[in-house]
């Protein structure tokens, strides 16, 4: 018998954006910096589009980690924001855990900086408490491929599912007929090639 396919469910999912801070973003070297930031903002737009409850958190903002990337609060003004005074693992912060549990969702879509710490630690902690964890790999960044691959392996071995933001969006949406324009706009905002595809589709539809 095959392994059970636990797919993302937009009615049971929440998004956790962990430590996407100005200082920490400068450490990301396993991905092009512009691509990485685009992917992070894509996750925020995905959360907004699917109306998923979202929790934002930062670690030690007053130190070298720096403030939260401002676009995240602009995109998700209603999201609880938990500035942690020092806990490295967000799950060690009671306010953060309470905010996560207050969503009432059992599936957690997590992205953060850096992957082997700010993503892996809360992901492993959430799995221990029987949440389903989906890690957005291309919106989580770290120093190099070695640390990234080690973190991915550790989380996957513990039961986390590794996904990209595009894959997560498609799994949440399930069926193009639910909203062609809305999903197309989300993709077009963050994938230049997809913008070309949608532009030609729109022109063809108008011509028809």
mmCIF file of C-alpha atoms in Angstrom:
data_model
loop_
_atom_site.group_PDB
_atom_site.id
_atom_site.type_symbol
_atom_site.label_atom_id
_atom_site.label_comp_id
_atom_site.label_asym_id
_atom_site.label_seq_id
_atom_site.Cartn_x
_atom_site.Cartn_y
_atom_site.Cartn_z
ATOM 1 C CA UNK A 1 0.000 0.000 0.000
ATOM 2 C CA UNK A 2 1.335 3.434 -0.945
ATOM 3 C CA UNK A 3 2.103 6.181 1.515
ATOM 4 C CA UNK A 4 -0.830 8.460 2.321
ATOM 5 C CA UNK A 5 -0.944 11.665 0.288
ATOM 6 C CA UNK A 6 -1.627 14.474 2.740
ATOM 7 C CA UNK A 7 -2.411 17.398 0.490
ATOM 8 C CA UNK A 8 -2.711 21.004 1.536
ATOM 9 C CA UNK A 9 -6.246 22.099 2.356
ATOM 10 C CA UNK A 10 -6.987 25.823 2.225
ATOM 11 C CA UNK A 11 -9.623 25.360 4.942
ATOM 12 C CA UNK A 12 -7.135 23.781 7.344
ATOM 13 C CA UNK A 13 -3.863 25.616 6.650
ATOM 14 C CA UNK A 14 -2.026 28.516 8.264
ATOM 15 C CA UNK A 15 1.165 30.286 7.163
ATOM 16 C CA UNK A 16 4.132 30.985 9.452
ATOM 17 C CA UNK A 17 6.720 33.465 8.197
ATOM 18 C CA UNK A 18 9.708 33.215 10.511
ATOM 19 C CA UNK A 19 12.498 35.777 10.733
ATOM 20 C CA UNK A 20 12.419 37.279 7.249
ATOM 21 C CA UNK A 21 14.475 40.175 8.618
ATOM 22 C CA UNK A 22 16.592 42.692 6.760
ATOM 23 C CA UNK A 23 19.847 41.603 8.398
ATOM 24 C CA UNK A 24 19.241 37.878 8.088
ATOM 25 C CA UNK A 25 18.258 38.179 4.416
ATOM 26 C CA UNK A 26 21.818 39.320 3.688
ATOM 27 C CA UNK A 27 23.062 35.896 4.844
ATOM 28 C CA UNK A 28 21.129 33.992 2.177
ATOM 29 C CA UNK A 29 23.599 32.583 -0.337
ATOM 30 C CA UNK A 30 21.933 29.356 -1.506
ATOM 31 C CA UNK A 31 19.693 31.331 -3.865
ATOM 32 C CA UNK A 32 19.847 34.528 -5.889
ATOM 33 C CA UNK A 33 18.869 37.336 -3.437
ATOM 34 C CA UNK A 34 16.280 38.901 -5.761
ATOM 35 C CA UNK A 35 14.739 35.523 -6.555
ATOM 36 C CA UNK A 36 14.614 34.684 -2.882
ATOM 37 C CA UNK A 37 12.864 37.899 -1.878
ATOM 38 C CA UNK A 38 10.398 37.472 -4.735
ATOM 39 C CA UNK A 39 9.579 33.989 -3.443
ATOM 40 C CA UNK A 40 9.059 35.269 0.104
ATOM 41 C CA UNK A 41 6.648 37.939 -1.130
ATOM 42 C CA UNK A 42 4.921 35.284 -3.259
ATOM 43 C CA UNK A 43 4.176 33.293 -0.087
ATOM 44 C CA UNK A 44 2.709 36.426 1.517
ATOM 45 C CA UNK A 45 0.550 37.012 -1.572
ATOM 46 C CA UNK A 46 -0.447 33.343 -1.563
ATOM 47 C CA UNK A 47 -1.551 33.646 2.064
ATOM 48 C CA UNK A 48 -3.581 36.738 1.216
ATOM 49 C CA UNK A 49 -5.127 35.225 -1.925
ATOM 50 C CA UNK A 50 -6.274 32.042 -0.171
ATOM 51 C CA UNK A 51 -7.218 33.981 2.983
ATOM 52 C CA UNK A 52 -4.980 31.787 5.150
ATOM 53 C CA UNK A 53 -4.385 32.887 8.750
ATOM 54 C CA UNK A 54 -0.762 33.981 8.991
ATOM 55 C CA UNK A 55 1.644 34.589 11.864
ATOM 56 C CA UNK A 56 4.704 36.810 11.427
ATOM 57 C CA UNK A 57 7.614 36.665 13.842
ATOM 58 C CA UNK A 58 11.109 38.083 14.249
ATOM 59 C CA UNK A 59 14.036 37.260 16.511
ATOM 60 C CA UNK A 60 15.984 39.913 18.411
ATOM 61 C CA UNK A 61 15.067 42.806 16.111
ATOM 62 C CA UNK A 62 17.203 45.229 18.124
ATOM 63 C CA UNK A 63 20.317 43.229 17.298
ATOM 64 C CA UNK A 64 22.056 42.506 13.999
ATOM 65 C CA UNK A 65 19.106 40.465 12.661
ATOM 66 C CA UNK A 66 17.305 43.723 11.875
ATOM 67 C CA UNK A 67 13.613 44.527 11.316
ATOM 68 C CA UNK A 68 11.007 42.481 9.483
ATOM 69 C CA UNK A 69 10.911 42.977 5.720
ATOM 70 C CA UNK A 70 8.301 45.785 5.517
ATOM 71 C CA UNK A 71 6.409 44.349 2.534
ATOM 72 C CA UNK A 72 5.191 41.455 4.688
ATOM 73 C CA UNK A 73 3.281 43.706 7.075
ATOM 74 C CA UNK A 74 2.009 45.750 4.138
ATOM 75 C CA UNK A 75 0.628 42.641 2.432
ATOM 76 C CA UNK A 76 -0.698 41.074 5.648
ATOM 77 C CA UNK A 77 -1.658 43.963 7.948
ATOM 78 C CA UNK A 78 -4.081 41.817 9.971
ATOM 79 C CA UNK A 79 -1.547 39.059 10.723
ATOM 80 C CA UNK A 80 -0.400 38.707 14.342
ATOM 81 C CA UNK A 81 3.191 39.888 14.666
ATOM 82 C CA UNK A 82 5.327 38.352 17.412
ATOM 83 C CA UNK A 83 8.714 40.066 17.934
ATOM 84 C CA UNK A 84 10.623 37.500 20.016
ATOM 85 C CA UNK A 85 12.992 39.081 22.559
ATOM 86 C CA UNK A 86 15.609 36.363 22.163
ATOM 87 C CA UNK A 87 14.302 32.831 21.681
ATOM 88 C CA UNK A 88 16.071 31.269 18.704
ATOM 89 C CA UNK A 89 13.378 28.623 18.210
ATOM 90 C CA UNK A 90 10.115 30.501 17.629
ATOM 91 C CA UNK A 91 8.269 27.585 19.251
ATOM 92 C CA UNK A 92 10.008 28.436 22.551
ATOM 93 C CA UNK A 93 8.068 31.717 22.581
ATOM 94 C CA UNK A 94 4.696 31.282 24.259
ATOM 95 C CA UNK A 95 3.045 34.165 22.389
ATOM 96 C CA UNK A 96 4.052 32.665 19.049
ATOM 97 C CA UNK A 97 2.738 29.204 19.911
ATOM 98 C CA UNK A 98 -0.517 30.705 21.190
ATOM 99 C CA UNK A 99 -0.910 32.686 17.946
ATOM 100 C CA UNK A 100 -0.321 29.526 15.894
ATOM 101 C CA UNK A 101 -2.794 27.467 17.914
ATOM 102 C CA UNK A 102 -5.339 30.303 17.820
ATOM 103 C CA UNK A 103 -5.593 29.856 14.039
ATOM 104 C CA UNK A 104 -7.306 26.525 14.716
ATOM 105 C CA UNK A 105 -5.486 24.997 11.723
ATOM 106 C CA UNK A 106 -3.564 21.722 11.760
ATOM 107 C CA UNK A 107 -1.507 22.278 8.598
ATOM 108 C CA UNK A 108 1.353 24.738 8.931
ATOM 109 C CA UNK A 109 3.054 26.215 5.863
ATOM 110 C CA UNK A 110 6.437 27.449 7.112
ATOM 111 C CA UNK A 111 9.144 29.583 5.515
ATOM 112 C CA UNK A 112 11.989 31.511 7.110
ATOM 113 C CA UNK A 113 15.622 32.543 7.418
ATOM 114 C CA UNK A 114 17.854 30.695 8.075
ATOM 115 C CA UNK A 115 16.627 27.274 6.998
ATOM 116 C CA UNK A 116 18.465 25.015 9.462
ATOM 117 C CA UNK A 117 17.509 27.144 12.478
ATOM 118 C CA UNK A 118 14.543 29.493 12.067
ATOM 119 C CA UNK A 119 12.628 27.029 9.862
ATOM 120 C CA UNK A 120 13.854 23.654 11.116
ATOM 121 C CA UNK A 121 13.492 24.278 14.850
ATOM 122 C CA UNK A 122 9.808 25.366 14.844
ATOM 123 C CA UNK A 123 9.017 22.795 12.125
ATOM 124 C CA UNK A 124 10.393 19.962 14.270
ATOM 125 C CA UNK A 125 8.652 21.356 17.357
ATOM 126 C CA UNK A 126 5.301 21.583 15.541
ATOM 127 C CA UNK A 127 5.643 18.038 14.197
ATOM 128 C CA UNK A 128 6.202 16.851 17.753
ATOM 129 C CA UNK A 129 2.817 18.361 18.643
ATOM 130 C CA UNK A 130 1.087 16.556 15.772
ATOM 131 C CA UNK A 131 0.778 19.426 13.313
ATOM 132 C CA UNK A 132 1.257 18.670 9.630
ATOM 133 C CA UNK A 133 4.210 20.744 8.431
ATOM 134 C CA UNK A 134 4.825 21.945 4.874
ATOM 135 C CA UNK A 135 8.139 23.765 4.372
ATOM 136 C CA UNK A 136 8.347 26.250 1.503
ATOM 137 C CA UNK A 137 11.885 25.513 0.386
ATOM 138 C CA UNK A 138 12.291 28.356 -2.096
ATOM 139 C CA UNK A 139 11.115 30.979 0.427
ATOM 140 C CA UNK A 140 13.561 29.723 3.061
ATOM 141 C CA UNK A 141 17.224 30.572 2.695
ATOM 142 C CA UNK A 142 20.582 29.951 4.309
ATOM 143 C CA UNK A 143 24.369 30.182 3.900
ATOM 144 C CA UNK A 144 25.014 27.461 1.322
ATOM 145 C CA UNK A 145 23.779 24.233 -0.205
ATOM 146 C CA UNK A 146 25.375 22.015 2.473
ATOM 147 C CA UNK A 147 23.489 23.628 5.347
ATOM 148 C CA UNK A 148 20.302 23.782 3.260
ATOM 149 C CA UNK A 149 20.420 20.112 2.289
ATOM 150 C CA UNK A 150 21.164 19.046 5.864
ATOM 151 C CA UNK A 151 18.153 21.016 7.103
ATOM 152 C CA UNK A 152 15.862 19.654 4.400
ATOM 153 C CA UNK A 153 16.901 16.087 5.201
ATOM 154 C CA UNK A 154 16.411 16.584 8.929
ATOM 155 C CA UNK A 155 12.902 18.028 8.489
ATOM 156 C CA UNK A 156 11.834 15.479 5.864
ATOM 157 C CA UNK A 157 13.043 12.593 8.023
ATOM 158 C CA UNK A 158 10.887 13.944 10.857
ATOM 159 C CA UNK A 159 7.802 14.023 8.615
ATOM 160 C CA UNK A 160 7.760 17.521 7.112
ATOM 161 C CA UNK A 161 6.749 17.883 3.461
ATOM 162 C CA UNK A 162 9.077 20.004 1.335
ATOM 163 C CA UNK A 163 7.380 22.159 -1.306
ATOM 164 C CA UNK A 164 7.869 25.264 -3.419
ATOM 165 C CA UNK A 165 5.492 28.217 -3.207
ATOM 166 C CA UNK A 166 4.185 27.445 -6.715
ATOM 167 C CA UNK A 167 3.478 23.826 -5.782
ATOM 168 C CA UNK A 168 1.764 24.911 -2.574
ATOM 169 C CA UNK A 169 -0.439 27.390 -4.460
ATOM 170 C CA UNK A 170 -1.506 24.755 -6.981
ATOM 171 C CA UNK A 171 -2.281 22.211 -4.272
ATOM 172 C CA UNK A 172 -4.333 24.734 -2.324
ATOM 173 C CA UNK A 173 -6.242 25.803 -5.444
ATOM 174 C CA UNK A 174 -7.011 22.250 -6.652
ATOM 175 C CA UNK A 175 -8.903 23.236 -9.815
ATOM 176 C CA UNK A 176 -8.233 26.036 -12.321
ATOM 177 C CA UNK A 177 -11.977 26.514 -12.733
ATOM 178 C CA UNK A 178 -12.186 27.844 -9.190
ATOM 179 C CA UNK A 179 -10.640 31.135 -10.348
ATOM 180 C CA UNK A 180 -8.516 31.390 -13.486
ATOM 181 C CA UNK A 181 -7.906 35.156 -13.299
ATOM 182 C CA UNK A 182 -7.060 35.241 -9.587
ATOM 183 C CA UNK A 183 -4.547 32.407 -9.641
ATOM 184 C CA UNK A 184 -3.135 33.660 -12.940
ATOM 185 C CA UNK A 185 -2.607 37.098 -11.407
ATOM 186 C CA UNK A 186 -0.827 35.588 -8.399
ATOM 187 C CA UNK A 187 1.540 33.629 -10.643
ATOM 188 C CA UNK A 188 2.053 36.536 -13.057
ATOM 189 C CA UNK A 189 3.089 38.837 -10.206
ATOM 190 C CA UNK A 190 6.030 36.618 -9.319
ATOM 191 C CA UNK A 191 6.946 34.603 -12.438
ATOM 192 C CA UNK A 192 7.826 36.725 -15.512
ATOM 193 C CA UNK A 193 7.388 33.786 -17.904
ATOM 194 C CA UNK A 194 3.954 33.149 -16.487
ATOM 195 C CA UNK A 195 3.027 36.770 -17.130
ATOM 196 C CA UNK A 196 3.770 36.189 -20.816
ATOM 197 C CA UNK A 197 1.630 33.059 -20.796
ATOM 198 C CA UNK A 198 -1.333 34.839 -19.170
ATOM 199 C CA UNK A 199 -0.967 37.832 -21.500
ATOM 200 C CA UNK A 200 -1.200 35.604 -24.559
ATOM 201 C CA UNK A 201 -4.114 33.672 -23.029
ATOM 202 C CA UNK A 202 -5.998 36.908 -22.266
ATOM 203 C CA UNK A 203 -5.378 38.238 -25.782
ATOM 204 C CA UNK A 204 -6.519 34.987 -27.357
ATOM 205 C CA UNK A 205 -9.654 34.937 -25.199
ATOM 206 C CA UNK A 206 -10.446 38.543 -26.096
ATOM 207 C CA UNK A 207 -9.949 37.769 -29.779
ATOM 208 C CA UNK A 208 -12.212 34.746 -29.549
#
